[in-house]
Tab-separated table of C-alpha atoms in Angstrom:
chain	number	residue	atom	x	y	z
A	295	GLY	CA	-44.372	13.990	-12.963
A	296	ALA	CA	-40.923	13.078	-11.594
A	297	ASP	CA	-37.808	12.633	-13.505
A	298	GLY	CA	-35.781	9.490	-13.436
A	299	TYR	CA	-32.729	9.295	-11.024
A	300	PHE	CA	-30.128	7.227	-9.722
A	301	ASP	CA	-29.466	6.330	-6.264
A	302	PHE	CA	-25.780	5.626	-5.783
A	303	TYR	CA	-24.386	3.567	-2.893
A	304	PHE	CA	-20.729	4.706	-2.750
A	305	ASN	CA	-19.094	7.880	-1.767
A	306	SER	CA	-18.241	9.592	-5.025
A	307	ASP	CA	-17.376	12.974	-3.117
A	308	LEU	CA	-13.819	12.523	-2.112
A	309	ASN	CA	-13.191	15.791	-0.186
A	310	HIS	CA	-9.822	15.005	0.866
A	311	ARG	CA	-10.268	16.462	4.408
A	312	PRO	CA	-8.687	14.546	7.356
A	313	THR	CA	-10.925	13.453	10.270
A	314	VAL	CA	-11.156	15.321	13.391
A	315	LYS	CA	-11.072	13.239	16.378
A	316	SER	CA	-13.108	13.403	19.504
A	317	ASP	CA	-10.455	15.266	21.555
A	318	GLY	CA	-9.945	17.726	18.959
A	319	SER	CA	-6.798	16.526	17.405
A	320	VAL	CA	-6.540	16.036	13.531
A	321	ASP	CA	-5.815	12.687	12.051
A	322	TYR	CA	-4.166	13.740	8.879
A	323	TRP	CA	-3.544	10.280	7.722
A	324	SER	CA	-7.423	9.621	7.440
A	325	VAL	CA	-7.901	11.193	4.043
A	326	HIS	CA	-10.476	9.733	2.114
A	327	SER	CA	-8.902	9.959	-1.507
A	328	VAL	CA	-9.949	6.273	-2.664
A	329	GLU	CA	-13.544	4.538	-2.485
A	330	VAL	CA	-13.425	0.675	-2.868
A	331	VAL	CA	-16.253	-1.875	-3.617
A	332	LYS	CA	-16.435	-5.418	-3.476
A	333	LYS	CA	-17.628	-7.901	-6.050
A	334	GLY	CA	-21.544	-8.277	-5.983
A	335	GLN	CA	-22.056	-5.149	-4.050
A	336	THR	CA	-24.680	-2.846	-5.244
A	337	ILE	CA	-23.486	0.196	-6.371
A	338	ALA	CA	-26.416	1.985	-7.946
A	339	ASN	CA	-30.341	1.805	-8.440
A	340	TYR	CA	-32.148	3.555	-11.219
A	341	CYS	CA	-35.490	4.996	-10.208
A	342	GLU	CA	-37.621	5.105	-13.303
A	343	PRO	CA	-39.702	8.531	-14.057
A	344	VAL	CA	-43.150	8.870	-12.865
A	345	ALA	CA	-45.901	9.905	-15.255
A	346	GLY	CA	-47.751	12.857	-14.035
A	347	GLU	CA	-51.723	13.186	-14.089
A	348	ASP	CA	-53.629	15.600	-16.031
A	349	GLY	CA	-55.084	18.469	-13.693
A	350	ILE	CA	-58.249	20.809	-14.113
A	351	ASP	CA	-58.086	24.788	-13.590
A	352	VAL	CA	-61.091	26.689	-11.958
A	353	LEU	CA	-62.915	27.089	-15.386
A	354	GLY	CA	-62.617	23.295	-15.892
A	355	ARG	CA	-60.130	23.328	-18.752
A	356	VAL	CA	-57.638	20.348	-18.785
A	357	ILE	CA	-53.896	21.245	-17.561
A	358	ALA	CA	-51.617	18.607	-19.305
A	359	ALA	CA	-49.345	17.021	-16.905
A	360	LYS	CA	-45.658	17.198	-17.180
A	361	LYS	CA	-43.949	14.155	-18.327
A	362	GLY	CA	-41.029	12.810	-16.201
A	363	LYS	CA	-37.941	12.461	-18.229
A	364	GLY	CA	-35.597	9.487	-18.218
A	365	LEU	CA	-32.000	9.188	-17.886
A	366	PRO	CA	-29.750	7.087	-19.979
A	367	PRO	CA	-27.976	4.034	-18.528
A	368	LEU	CA	-24.629	4.140	-16.652
A	369	VAL	CA	-21.759	3.434	-18.811
A	370	GLY	CA	-18.206	2.285	-17.837
A	371	ARG	CA	-16.528	-0.816	-16.864
A	372	GLY	CA	-16.055	-3.289	-13.819
A	373	PHE	CA	-20.018	-3.574	-13.214
A	374	ASP	CA	-23.075	-5.577	-14.166
A	375	LYS	CA	-26.524	-4.372	-14.930
A	376	SER	CA	-29.698	-6.357	-14.058
A	377	VAL	CA	-32.043	-7.542	-16.827
A	378	ASP	CA	-34.419	-4.925	-15.947
A	379	GLY	CA	-31.924	-2.259	-16.212
A	380	LEU	CA	-32.491	-0.953	-12.669
A	381	THR	CA	-29.765	-2.487	-10.369
A	382	TYR	CA	-25.956	-2.250	-10.833
A	383	THR	CA	-23.498	-4.331	-9.146
A	384	ALA	CA	-19.775	-4.608	-9.087
A	385	ALA	CA	-18.360	-7.312	-11.068
A	386	ILE	CA	-14.986	-7.092	-9.370
A	387	ASP	CA	-13.182	-5.724	-6.176
A	388	GLY	CA	-11.541	-2.698	-6.682
A	389	LYS	CA	-11.421	1.029	-6.816
A	390	ILE	CA	-14.494	2.923	-7.916
A	391	GLU	CA	-14.558	6.297	-9.824
A	392	ARG	CA	-17.595	8.250	-11.137
A	393	HIS	CA	-17.702	10.821	-13.599
A	394	LYS	CA	-21.357	12.046	-14.355
A	395	ASN	CA	-22.935	8.742	-15.680
A	396	ARG	CA	-19.660	7.027	-16.235
A	397	ILE	CA	-18.545	4.420	-13.691
A	398	ILE	CA	-15.131	2.569	-13.637
A	399	ILE	CA	-14.094	0.043	-11.333
A	400	LEU	CA	-10.227	-0.929	-11.427
A	401	PRO	CA	-8.631	-3.788	-9.635
A	402	ILE	CA	-5.485	-1.632	-9.617
A	403	LEU	CA	-5.092	1.451	-7.442
A	404	GLU	CA	-2.212	3.574	-9.270
A	405	ILE	CA	-0.464	6.311	-6.999
A	406	ASN	CA	1.476	8.517	-9.586
A	407	GLY	CA	3.420	10.327	-6.816
A	408	ASP	CA	4.113	9.627	-2.999
A	409	VAL	CA	2.148	8.106	-0.354
A	410	ASP	CA	1.900	10.807	2.169
A	411	VAL	CA	-0.555	12.883	4.333
A	412	GLY	CA	-2.020	14.134	0.686
A	413	THR	CA	-2.979	10.507	-0.128
A	414	GLY	CA	-3.723	9.315	3.310
A	415	ASN	CA	-3.276	5.665	4.355
A	416	ILE	CA	-4.015	3.096	1.656
A	417	ASP	CA	-6.280	0.355	2.209
A	418	PHE	CA	-7.026	-1.548	-0.872
A	419	VAL	CA	-8.771	-4.700	-1.891
A	420	GLY	CA	-6.453	-5.110	-5.125
A	421	ASP	CA	-3.093	-4.460	-6.372
A	422	VAL	CA	-1.447	-1.023	-5.433
A	423	VAL	CA	1.146	0.272	-7.782
A	424	ILE	CA	3.181	3.493	-6.234
A	425	HIS	CA	5.529	5.346	-8.661
A	426	GLY	CA	6.868	7.491	-5.744
A	427	SER	CA	8.028	6.683	-2.211
A	428	VAL	CA	5.980	5.858	0.845
A	429	LYS	CA	6.658	8.330	3.415
A	430	THR	CA	7.331	7.843	7.041
A	431	GLY	CA	4.067	7.165	9.025
A	432	ALA	CA	1.945	5.866	5.856
A	433	ARG	CA	0.371	2.790	6.081
A	434	ILE	CA	-0.669	0.495	3.043
A	435	ARG	CA	-2.772	-2.563	3.153
A	436	ALA	CA	-3.432	-4.669	0.088
A	437	LEU	CA	-5.329	-7.817	-0.570
A	438	ARG	CA	-2.393	-9.599	-2.185
A	439	LYS	CA	-0.108	-8.769	0.734
A	440	GLY	CA	2.774	-8.982	-1.765
A	441	MET	CA	5.222	-6.836	-3.674
A	442	ILE	CA	6.668	-6.867	-7.349
A	443	GLY	CA	9.460	-4.434	-7.195
A	444	MET	CA	10.669	-4.723	-10.848
A	445	GLY	CA	14.264	-4.588	-9.666
A	446	LYS	CA	13.504	-0.844	-8.512
A	447	ALA	CA	11.728	-1.013	-5.478
A	448	ARG	CA	13.131	-1.075	-1.826
A	449	ILE	CA	11.308	-1.844	1.350
A	450	ILE	CA	12.951	-0.709	4.846
A	451	VAL	CA	11.133	-1.752	7.905
A	452	LYS	CA	12.091	-0.645	11.457
A	453	GLY	CA	9.916	-3.617	12.898
A	454	ASN	CA	8.855	-7.109	11.569
A	455	LEU	CA	7.839	-7.730	7.950
A	456	PHE	CA	4.944	-10.208	7.137
A	457	ALA	CA	4.238	-11.015	3.446
A	458	LYS	CA	2.686	-13.451	0.854
A	459	PHE	CA	5.225	-12.764	-1.773
A	460	MET	CA	8.167	-10.540	-2.656
A	461	GLU	CA	9.675	-10.469	-6.138
A	462	TYR	CA	12.690	-8.536	-7.502
A	463	THR	CA	12.699	-6.201	-4.331
A	464	ASP	CA	15.365	-5.171	-1.940
A	465	VAL	CA	14.333	-5.726	1.657
A	466	GLU	CA	15.934	-4.407	4.988
A	467	VAL	CA	14.150	-5.368	8.058
A	468	ASP	CA	15.418	-4.625	11.706
A	469	GLY	CA	12.991	-7.406	13.021
A	470	PHE	CA	12.225	-10.835	11.450
A	471	VAL	CA	10.613	-11.585	8.216
A	472	GLU	CA	7.949	-14.047	7.522
A	473	ALA	CA	6.716	-14.759	4.100
A	474	ASP	CA	5.654	-17.359	1.643
A	475	SER	CA	7.897	-16.908	-1.306
A	476	ALA	CA	10.931	-14.660	-2.396
A	477	ILE	CA	12.119	-14.535	-6.062
A	478	ASN	CA	15.263	-12.731	-6.845
A	479	CYS	CA	15.111	-10.759	-3.867
A	480	ASN	CA	17.780	-9.140	-1.611
A	481	VAL	CA	16.573	-9.745	1.871
A	482	VAL	CA	18.465	-8.653	5.039
A	483	SER	CA	16.859	-9.400	8.482
A	484	ASN	CA	18.693	-8.469	11.823
A	485	ASP	CA	16.451	-11.206	13.278
A	486	LYS	CA	15.349	-14.630	11.738
A	487	VAL	CA	13.881	-15.135	8.098
A	488	ILE	CA	11.180	-17.559	7.971
A	489	PHE	CA	9.620	-19.134	4.923
A	490	ASN	CA	8.074	-22.400	6.517
A	491	GLY	CA	4.724	-22.760	4.917
A	492	GLY	CA	3.643	-25.650	2.698
A	493	HIS	CA	5.136	-24.509	-0.358
A	494	ALA	CA	7.321	-21.690	1.091
A	495	SER	CA	10.338	-21.089	-1.103
A	496	ILE	CA	13.422	-18.879	-1.813
A	497	VAL	CA	14.367	-18.862	-5.438
A	498	GLY	CA	17.167	-16.579	-6.695
A	499	GLY	CA	18.918	-13.586	-4.995
A	500	LYS	CA	20.470	-13.029	-1.619
A	501	VAL	CA	18.970	-13.997	1.642
A	502	TYR	CA	20.591	-12.881	5.081
A	503	GLY	CA	19.265	-13.934	8.305
A	504	CYS	CA	21.486	-12.862	11.299
A	505	ALA	CA	19.580	-15.064	13.717
A	506	GLY	CA	18.932	-17.813	11.136
A	507	ILE	CA	16.939	-19.051	8.295
A	508	GLU	CA	13.966	-21.485	8.191
A	509	VAL	CA	12.763	-22.452	4.496
A	510	GLN	CA	11.033	-25.229	3.142
A	511	ASN	CA	12.170	-25.027	-0.518
A	512	LEU	CA	15.631	-23.516	-1.407
A	513	GLY	CA	16.329	-22.787	-4.958
A	514	ASN	CA	14.771	-24.683	-7.950
A	515	ASP	CA	15.168	-27.286	-10.530
A	516	ALA	CA	16.219	-24.330	-12.942
A	517	PHE	CA	19.622	-24.071	-10.812
A	518	ILE	CA	18.888	-20.122	-10.407
A	519	LYS	CA	21.723	-19.177	-8.286
A	520	THR	CA	20.370	-18.645	-4.587
A	521	GLU	CA	22.480	-17.487	-1.885
A	522	VAL	CA	21.672	-17.765	1.819
A	523	HIS	CA	23.929	-16.519	4.688
A	524	VAL	CA	23.316	-16.733	8.674
A	525	GLY	CA	24.985	-14.913	11.154
A	526	VAL	CA	26.299	-11.426	11.164
A	527	HIS	CA	25.511	-9.637	7.931
A	528	LYS	CA	28.829	-8.098	6.003
A	529	LYS	CA	27.319	-4.678	6.414
A	530	ILE	CA	27.088	-5.159	10.104
A	531	LYS	CA	30.877	-6.653	10.047
A	532	ILE	CA	31.890	-3.373	8.086
A	533	LYS	CA	30.131	-1.240	10.815
A	534	ILE	CA	31.997	-3.164	13.572
A	535	ALA	CA	35.404	-2.720	11.654
A	536	GLU	CA	34.820	0.935	11.293
A	537	LEU	CA	33.957	1.144	15.244
A	538	GLU	CA	36.943	-0.929	15.973
A	539	LYS	CA	39.190	1.502	13.938
A	540	LEU	CA	37.518	4.502	15.645
A	541	VAL	CA	38.230	2.880	19.157
A	542	THR	CA	41.674	2.379	18.052
A	543	GLN	CA	42.296	6.136	17.036
A	544	LYS	CA	40.636	7.324	20.123
A	545	GLN	CA	42.773	5.108	22.319
A	546	MET	CA	45.821	6.496	20.435
A	547	LEU	CA	44.618	9.984	21.048
A	548	LEU	CA	43.827	9.155	24.767
A	549	ASP	CA	47.422	7.782	25.013
A	550	ASN	CA	49.059	10.808	23.503
A	551	ILE	CA	46.992	13.080	25.859
A	552	LYS	CA	48.166	10.865	28.907
A	553	ALA	CA	51.980	11.059	27.716
A	554	GLY	CA	51.399	14.862	27.377
A	555	ILE	CA	50.078	15.260	30.900
A	556	LYS	CA	52.823	13.100	32.292
A	557	GLN	CA	55.555	15.372	30.555
A	558	ILE	CA	53.855	18.450	32.086
A	559	GLU	CA	53.809	17.058	35.549
A	560	GLN	CA	57.732	16.133	35.423
A	561	MET	CA	58.595	19.420	34.024
A	562	MET	CA	56.598	21.268	36.880
């Protein structure tokens, strides 16, 4: 006989090893630390035990067959089981984890530390909660395409920023910002700020767009204080003032040097 067993259709052996490219270089950001599944995806099949057949020895005596042993059903949450108990499918999109016969699928990926080469890039179909920082070079892709900062998060982007929503987050972008909604955010863009979708809105917070702001709905009926500014941001004005002061100081130093040189020439 043969014992029952499960066929699993997801990778439960996350070895945290980076990928070696064809040219021999190593992609340290390709570390596979999270396995994700989609709703309706088959995650496991149970193969029932097979009953053995009795045999006969050379003397004609019956040798009893070894019975195949069954396995208990999988336990956990986030998945469904077929009526016959043989097929298991994901009930939601999310991160899947397996511990022996226990499977858990969660719609939230929680990173307790930083996103760095230890975690690799994050490509997740649900919400991502990061308790640390996102290190330089790391990439995060999430299904919702937005951020809820709880008044503690800060996004600094050297290029352009595209988002569905931003809530209670400080955002500094060298390029332009294009989003559907911002609630109680402080947004600074050295280019344009664009909220031009059908129901795009800016509610609460402060938004600076050095090259202009395009928005469908500004503020709301609850009269939440909402500030928008176009033109040069005050931080840039401060920087310009500091540079102008530095130029003045350098010019004074240069004038003193020229005067000193003139005196020396007269003495000679």
